PDB file of C-alpha atoms in Angstrom:
ATOM      1  CA  UNK A 221      -3.063 -21.795  -6.501  1.00 70.00           C
ATOM      2  CA  UNK A 222       0.094 -20.051  -7.622  1.00 79.00           C
ATOM      3  CA  UNK A 223      -1.807 -17.619  -9.850  1.00 83.00           C
ATOM      4  CA  UNK A 224      -4.227 -16.838  -7.025  1.00 85.00           C
ATOM      5  CA  UNK A 225      -1.378 -16.184  -4.618  1.00 86.00           C
ATOM      6  CA  UNK A 226       0.424 -13.947  -7.093  1.00 88.00           C
ATOM      7  CA  UNK A 227      -2.749 -11.972  -7.845  1.00 90.00           C
ATOM      8  CA  UNK A 228      -3.453 -11.589  -4.139  1.00 90.00           C
ATOM      9  CA  UNK A 229       0.101 -10.472  -3.408  1.00 91.00           C
ATOM     10  CA  UNK A 230       0.106  -7.890  -6.194  1.00 93.00           C
ATOM     11  CA  UNK A 231      -3.274  -6.517  -5.099  1.00 94.00           C
ATOM     12  CA  UNK A 232      -2.189  -6.325  -1.462  1.00 94.00           C
ATOM     13  CA  UNK A 233       1.140  -4.740  -2.410  1.00 95.00           C
ATOM     14  CA  UNK A 234      -0.688  -2.121  -4.479  1.00 96.00           C
ATOM     15  CA  UNK A 235      -2.974  -1.484  -1.513  1.00 96.00           C
ATOM     16  CA  UNK A 236      -0.014  -0.993   0.805  1.00 96.00           C
ATOM     17  CA  UNK A 237       1.653   1.446  -1.593  1.00 96.00           C
ATOM     18  CA  UNK A 238      -1.640   3.340  -1.963  1.00 96.00           C
ATOM     19  CA  UNK A 239      -2.007   3.486   1.827  1.00 96.00           C
ATOM     20  CA  UNK A 240       1.509   4.916   2.069  1.00 96.00           C
ATOM     21  CA  UNK A 241       0.641   7.540  -0.538  1.00 95.00           C
ATOM     22  CA  UNK A 242      -2.605   8.402   1.273  1.00 94.00           C
ATOM     23  CA  UNK A 243      -0.787   8.819   4.578  1.00 94.00           C
ATOM     24  CA  UNK A 244       1.761  11.194   3.044  1.00 93.00           C
ATOM     25  CA  UNK A 245      -0.613  13.273   0.908  1.00 91.00           C
ATOM     26  CA  UNK A 246      -1.758  16.582   2.468  1.00 89.00           C
ATOM     27  CA  UNK A 247      -5.222  16.272   0.912  1.00 88.00           C
ATOM     28  CA  UNK A 248      -7.269  14.575   3.599  1.00 91.00           C
ATOM     29  CA  UNK A 249      -9.613  17.538   3.626  1.00 89.00           C
ATOM     30  CA  UNK A 250      -9.782  20.606   1.439  1.00 85.00           C
ATOM     31  CA  UNK A 251     -11.588  23.919   1.279  1.00 79.00           C
ATOM     32  CA  UNK A 252     -15.221  23.675   0.267  1.00 74.00           C
ATOM     33  CA  UNK A 253     -16.463  25.671  -2.702  1.00 68.00           C
ATOM     34  CA  UNK A 254     -20.125  25.254  -1.806  1.00 60.00           C
ATOM     35  CA  UNK A 255     -22.206  28.397  -1.772  1.00 56.00           C
ATOM     36  CA  UNK A 256     -22.486  31.394  -4.045  1.00 53.00           C
ATOM     37  CA  UNK A 257     -19.752  33.731  -2.816  1.00 50.00           C
ATOM     38  CA  UNK A 258     -16.056  32.903  -2.920  1.00 53.00           C
ATOM     39  CA  UNK A 259     -14.627  34.602   0.136  1.00 54.00           C
ATOM     40  CA  UNK A 260     -10.985  33.761  -0.438  1.00 57.00           C
ATOM     41  CA  UNK A 261      -8.584  33.142  -3.292  1.00 63.00           C
ATOM     42  CA  UNK A 262      -6.580  30.662  -1.249  1.00 70.00           C
ATOM     43  CA  UNK A 263      -7.451  26.960  -1.172  1.00 76.00           C
ATOM     44  CA  UNK A 264      -6.547  25.132   2.015  1.00 82.00           C
ATOM     45  CA  UNK A 265      -5.521  21.475   2.167  1.00 84.00           C
ATOM     46  CA  UNK A 266      -4.925  19.620   5.402  1.00 87.00           C
ATOM     47  CA  UNK A 267      -3.337  16.230   5.890  1.00 87.00           C
ATOM     48  CA  UNK A 268      -2.105  14.095   8.731  1.00 90.00           C
ATOM     49  CA  UNK A 269       1.364  15.612   8.767  1.00 90.00           C
ATOM     50  CA  UNK A 270       1.067  19.054   7.185  1.00 88.00           C
ATOM     51  CA  UNK A 271      -1.269  21.819   6.062  1.00 86.00           C
ATOM     52  CA  UNK A 272      -0.951  23.535   2.689  1.00 86.00           C
ATOM     53  CA  UNK A 273      -2.308  26.738   1.185  1.00 83.00           C
ATOM     54  CA  UNK A 274      -2.640  26.942  -2.605  1.00 79.00           C
ATOM     55  CA  UNK A 275      -3.006  30.438  -4.002  1.00 77.00           C
ATOM     56  CA  UNK A 276      -4.751  31.334  -7.240  1.00 71.00           C
ATOM     57  CA  UNK A 277      -1.356  32.211  -8.727  1.00 73.00           C
ATOM     58  CA  UNK A 278      -0.267  28.584  -8.424  1.00 71.00           C
ATOM     59  CA  UNK A 279       2.020  28.994  -5.432  1.00 79.00           C
ATOM     60  CA  UNK A 280       1.705  26.370  -2.704  1.00 80.00           C
ATOM     61  CA  UNK A 281       2.997  26.793   0.824  1.00 83.00           C
ATOM     62  CA  UNK A 282       3.013  23.929   3.308  1.00 83.00           C
ATOM     63  CA  UNK A 283       3.651  23.798   7.036  1.00 86.00           C
ATOM     64  CA  UNK A 284       4.279  20.673   9.098  1.00 86.00           C
ATOM     65  CA  UNK A 285       2.279  19.915  12.223  1.00 80.00           C
ATOM     66  CA  UNK A 286       5.214  20.487  14.538  1.00 75.00           C
ATOM     67  CA  UNK A 287       3.323  19.978  17.802  1.00 76.00           C
ATOM     68  CA  UNK A 288       1.781  16.580  18.434  1.00 74.00           C
ATOM     69  CA  UNK A 289      -0.107  17.565  21.574  1.00 74.00           C
ATOM     70  CA  UNK A 290      -1.801  20.476  19.837  1.00 76.00           C
ATOM     71  CA  UNK A 291      -3.654  18.118  17.478  1.00 80.00           C
ATOM     72  CA  UNK A 292      -7.150  16.983  18.342  1.00 84.00           C
ATOM     73  CA  UNK A 293      -7.871  13.395  19.391  1.00 86.00           C
ATOM     74  CA  UNK A 294      -9.388  12.238  16.044  1.00 85.00           C
ATOM     75  CA  UNK A 295      -6.287  13.458  14.193  1.00 88.00           C
ATOM     76  CA  UNK A 296      -3.917  11.688  16.574  1.00 90.00           C
ATOM     77  CA  UNK A 297      -5.964   8.484  16.390  1.00 92.00           C
ATOM     78  CA  UNK A 298      -5.995   8.590  12.592  1.00 93.00           C
ATOM     79  CA  UNK A 299      -2.248   9.072  12.445  1.00 92.00           C
ATOM     80  CA  UNK A 300      -1.669   6.155  14.827  1.00 93.00           C
ATOM     81  CA  UNK A 301      -3.950   3.866  12.823  1.00 95.00           C
ATOM     82  CA  UNK A 302      -2.208   4.725   9.561  1.00 96.00           C
ATOM     83  CA  UNK A 303       1.230   4.058  11.072  1.00 96.00           C
ATOM     84  CA  UNK A 304       0.022   0.695  12.412  1.00 97.00           C
ATOM     85  CA  UNK A 305      -1.504  -0.080   9.019  1.00 96.00           C
ATOM     86  CA  UNK A 306       1.769   0.615   7.212  1.00 96.00           C
ATOM     87  CA  UNK A 307       3.744  -1.514   9.671  1.00 97.00           C
ATOM     88  CA  UNK A 308       1.338  -4.432   9.319  1.00 96.00           C
ATOM     89  CA  UNK A 309       1.459  -4.084   5.547  1.00 95.00           C
ATOM     90  CA  UNK A 310       5.248  -4.112   5.592  1.00 96.00           C
ATOM     91  CA  UNK A 311       5.246  -7.343   7.612  1.00 95.00           C
ATOM     92  CA  UNK A 312       2.724  -8.739   5.145  1.00 93.00           C
ATOM     93  CA  UNK A 313       4.998  -7.905   2.210  1.00 93.00           C
ATOM     94  CA  UNK A 314       7.966  -9.696   3.779  1.00 92.00           C
ATOM     95  CA  UNK A 315       6.110 -12.721   5.137  1.00 91.00           C
ATOM     96  CA  UNK A 316       4.092 -13.303   1.965  1.00 89.00           C
ATOM     97  CA  UNK A 317       7.222 -13.449  -0.189  1.00 87.00           C
ATOM     98  CA  UNK A 318       8.517 -16.300   1.971  1.00 86.00           C
ATOM     99  CA  UNK A 319       5.237 -18.208   1.862  1.00 80.00           C
ATOM    100  CA  UNK A 320       4.305 -17.901  -1.807  1.00 80.00           C
ATOM    101  CA  UNK A 321       4.707 -20.966  -4.004  1.00 78.00           C
ATOM    102  CA  UNK A 322       6.513 -19.048  -6.747  1.00 73.00           C
ATOM    103  CA  UNK A 323       9.493 -18.341  -4.471  1.00 72.00           C
ATOM    104  CA  UNK A 324      12.291 -20.770  -3.660  1.00 69.00           C
ATOM    105  CA  UNK A 325      12.446 -20.046   0.064  1.00 65.00           C
ATOM    106  CA  UNK A 326      11.363 -23.101   2.088  1.00 58.00           C
ATOM    107  CA  UNK A 327      10.090 -25.017  -0.920  1.00 64.00           C
ATOM    108  CA  UNK A 328      11.065 -28.318   0.734  1.00 66.00           C
ATOM    109  CA  UNK A 329       8.175 -27.913   3.192  1.00 70.00           C
ATOM    110  CA  UNK A 330       5.096 -26.790   1.211  1.00 71.00           C
ATOM    111  CA  UNK A 331       2.772 -27.190   4.210  1.00 76.00           C
ATOM    112  CA  UNK A 332       4.683 -24.712   6.357  1.00 80.00           C
ATOM    113  CA  UNK A 333       5.148 -22.502   3.311  1.00 81.00           C
ATOM    114  CA  UNK A 334       1.377 -22.360   2.791  1.00 80.00           C
ATOM    115  CA  UNK A 335       0.822 -21.442   6.428  1.00 85.00           C
ATOM    116  CA  UNK A 336       3.351 -18.623   6.134  1.00 87.00           C
ATOM    117  CA  UNK A 337       1.477 -17.301   3.091  1.00 86.00           C
ATOM    118  CA  UNK A 338      -1.729 -17.333   5.123  1.00 89.00           C
ATOM    119  CA  UNK A 339       0.020 -15.376   7.884  1.00 90.00           C
ATOM    120  CA  UNK A 340       1.070 -12.780   5.314  1.00 91.00           C
ATOM    121  CA  UNK A 341      -2.512 -12.562   4.099  1.00 92.00           C
ATOM    122  CA  UNK A 342      -3.729 -11.965   7.649  1.00 94.00           C
ATOM    123  CA  UNK A 343      -1.209  -9.135   8.017  1.00 95.00           C
ATOM    124  CA  UNK A 344      -2.583  -7.551   4.851  1.00 96.00           C
ATOM    125  CA  UNK A 345      -6.183  -7.921   6.017  1.00 96.00           C
ATOM    126  CA  UNK A 346      -5.394  -6.273   9.351  1.00 96.00           C
ATOM    127  CA  UNK A 347      -3.538  -3.519   7.523  1.00 96.00           C
ATOM    128  CA  UNK A 348      -6.533  -2.882   5.271  1.00 96.00           C
ATOM    129  CA  UNK A 349      -8.916  -2.793   8.218  1.00 97.00           C
ATOM    130  CA  UNK A 350      -6.721  -0.251  10.018  1.00 96.00           C
ATOM    131  CA  UNK A 351      -6.636   1.926   6.900  1.00 96.00           C
ATOM    132  CA  UNK A 352     -10.406   1.613   6.461  1.00 96.00           C
ATOM    133  CA  UNK A 353     -11.005   2.577  10.092  1.00 96.00           C
ATOM    134  CA  UNK A 354      -8.666   5.569   9.925  1.00 95.00           C
ATOM    135  CA  UNK A 355     -10.086   6.945   6.674  1.00 96.00           C
ATOM    136  CA  UNK A 356     -13.721   6.377   7.623  1.00 95.00           C
ATOM    137  CA  UNK A 357     -13.272   7.955  11.042  1.00 94.00           C
ATOM    138  CA  UNK A 358     -11.600  11.013   9.518  1.00 93.00           C
ATOM    139  CA  UNK A 359     -14.335  11.292   6.884  1.00 93.00           C
ATOM    140  CA  UNK A 360     -16.992  11.110   9.591  1.00 92.00           C
ATOM    141  CA  UNK A 361     -15.309  13.966  11.442  1.00 89.00           C
ATOM    142  CA  UNK A 362     -15.151  16.093   8.274  1.00 88.00           C
ATOM    143  CA  UNK A 363     -18.824  15.397   7.576  1.00 87.00           C
ATOM    144  CA  UNK A 364     -19.794  16.316  11.135  1.00 85.00           C
ATOM    145  CA  UNK A 365     -17.878  19.590  10.998  1.00 81.00           C
ATOM    146  CA  UNK A 366     -19.369  20.476   7.599  1.00 80.00           C
ATOM    147  CA  UNK A 367     -22.989  20.024   8.643  1.00 78.00           C
ATOM    148  CA  UNK A 368     -22.628  21.306  12.209  1.00 76.00           C
ATOM    149  CA  UNK A 369     -24.323  24.530  13.189  1.00 68.00           C
ATOM    150  CA  UNK A 370     -21.573  27.109  13.421  1.00 65.00           C
ATOM    151  CA  UNK A 371     -20.979  30.653  12.276  1.00 52.00           C
ATOM    152  CA  UNK A 372     -18.750  29.730   9.341  1.00 59.00           C
ATOM    153  CA  UNK A 373     -20.306  29.889   5.861  1.00 56.00           C
ATOM    154  CA  UNK A 374     -20.244  26.700   3.817  1.00 60.00           C
ATOM    155  CA  UNK A 375     -17.539  27.939   1.492  1.00 59.00           C
ATOM    156  CA  UNK A 376     -15.256  28.397   4.509  1.00 64.00           C
ATOM    157  CA  UNK A 377     -15.607  24.794   5.661  1.00 76.00           C
ATOM    158  CA  UNK A 378     -13.837  21.615   4.569  1.00 81.00           C
ATOM    159  CA  UNK A 379     -14.835  18.703   2.350  1.00 85.00           C
ATOM    160  CA  UNK A 380     -13.342  15.320   1.527  1.00 87.00           C
ATOM    161  CA  UNK A 381      -9.880  15.420   0.010  1.00 88.00           C
ATOM    162  CA  UNK A 382      -8.451  13.079  -2.585  1.00 90.00           C
ATOM    163  CA  UNK A 383      -6.393  11.202   0.021  1.00 92.00           C
ATOM    164  CA  UNK A 384      -9.586   9.800   1.557  1.00 94.00           C
ATOM    165  CA  UNK A 385     -10.586   8.142  -1.715  1.00 95.00           C
ATOM    166  CA  UNK A 386      -7.050   6.807  -2.156  1.00 95.00           C
ATOM    167  CA  UNK A 387      -7.251   5.382   1.360  1.00 95.00           C
ATOM    168  CA  UNK A 388     -10.578   3.656   0.689  1.00 96.00           C
ATOM    169  CA  UNK A 389      -9.149   2.109  -2.456  1.00 96.00           C
ATOM    170  CA  UNK A 390      -6.020   1.027  -0.572  1.00 96.00           C
ATOM    171  CA  UNK A 391      -8.077  -0.654   2.130  1.00 96.00           C
ATOM    172  CA  UNK A 392     -10.136  -2.543  -0.456  1.00 96.00           C
ATOM    173  CA  UNK A 393      -7.047  -3.800  -2.289  1.00 96.00           C
ATOM    174  CA  UNK A 394      -5.321  -4.861   0.926  1.00 95.00           C
ATOM    175  CA  UNK A 395      -8.323  -6.811   2.186  1.00 96.00           C
ATOM    176  CA  UNK A 396      -8.891  -8.415  -1.219  1.00 95.00           C
ATOM    177  CA  UNK A 397      -5.250  -9.393  -1.644  1.00 93.00           C
ATOM    178  CA  UNK A 398      -5.003 -10.662   1.919  1.00 93.00           C
ATOM    179  CA  UNK A 399      -8.127 -12.776   1.437  1.00 93.00           C
ATOM    180  CA  UNK A 400      -6.690 -14.377  -1.691  1.00 91.00           C
ATOM    181  CA  UNK A 401      -3.446 -15.148   0.131  1.00 89.00           C
ATOM    182  CA  UNK A 402      -5.377 -16.611   3.048  1.00 88.00           C
ATOM    183  CA  UNK A 403      -6.822 -19.223   0.686  1.00 86.00           C
ATOM    184  CA  UNK A 404      -3.364 -20.853   0.602  1.00 73.00           C
ATOM    185  CA  UNK A 405      -3.965 -22.790   3.812  1.00 70.00           C
ATOM    186  CA  UNK A 406      -2.934 -26.400   3.077  1.00 64.00           C
ATOM    187  CA  UNK A 407      -5.795 -28.868   3.001  1.00 57.00           C
ATOM    188  CA  UNK A 408      -5.745 -32.111   4.977  1.00 50.00           C
ATOM    189  CA  UNK A 409      -5.195 -34.059   1.768  1.00 48.00           C
ATOM    190  CA  UNK A 410      -2.189 -31.960   0.878  1.00 50.00           C
ATOM    191  CA  UNK A 411      -0.738 -32.305   4.387  1.00 46.00           C
ATOM    192  CA  UNK A 412      -1.210 -36.096   4.332  1.00 47.00           C
ATOM    193  CA  UNK A 413       0.441 -36.337   0.920  1.00 52.00           C
ATOM    194  CA  UNK A 414       3.452 -34.353   2.111  1.00 44.00           C
ATOM    195  CA  UNK A 415       3.885 -36.413   5.260  1.00 46.00           C
ATOM    196  CA  UNK A 416       3.619 -39.681   3.281  1.00 51.00           C
ATOM    197  CA  UNK A 417       6.409 -38.476   1.005  1.00 51.00           C
ATOM    198  CA  UNK A 418       8.566 -37.344   3.908  1.00 48.00           C
ATOM    199  CA  UNK A 419       8.338 -40.487   6.036  1.00 52.00           C
ATOM    200  CA  UNK A 420      10.110 -42.941   3.638  1.00 52.00           C
ATOM    201  CA  UNK A 421      13.036 -40.615   3.119  1.00 47.00           C
ATOM    202  CA  UNK A 422      13.390 -40.241   6.891  1.00 47.00           C
ATOM    203  CA  UNK A 423      13.309 -43.998   7.328  1.00 45.00           C
ATOM    204  CA  UNK A 424      16.023 -44.519   4.736  1.00 45.00           C
ATOM    205  CA  UNK A 425      18.275 -42.031   6.531  1.00 48.00           C
ATOM    206  CA  UNK A 426      18.111 -44.064   9.731  1.00 42.00           C
ATOM    207  CA  UNK A 427      18.838 -47.304   7.855  1.00 43.00           C
TER     208      UNK A 427
END
């Protein structure tokens, strides 16, 4: 059980860190190089918080999205989901440390400790689902814009950026780690054993 909890915590922690990196990276979508003619020497990268232009000389210039209301609804929804995901993951990191068997906090009550570990796992699962929803929704929007009938040539449109793949990996790790932590729920046999051990000591205190 301890090894499973530790493996789940490390996987979920890695997923949370990857989700943080995906949220910060400005590579949610990038310029497409499909087609025969290259119409520009500048590669564009757009993220949730900034847009960057990389020139062929190696210079990169970035600009923050200063206006929130000017962003479209899918972008605002994706940003909100990623913020919620990071907050849930942070709560999962803190709560799981308290509930894991390898820590000394609350070791006198292993039943409650196991339930706390399960709560941390649920936080991680919810965090992973939020990340998965945000990344998949953004990818669907990029796909729709790429294949839509508009006047822009294909090499002037956008494709998936590296941050999307990082986000999918982060969601998978968070859900996997949270599931492993959720297996720490104390069984009825374990609860009965703990209560049998606790009752005599309580009786002796009253005597």
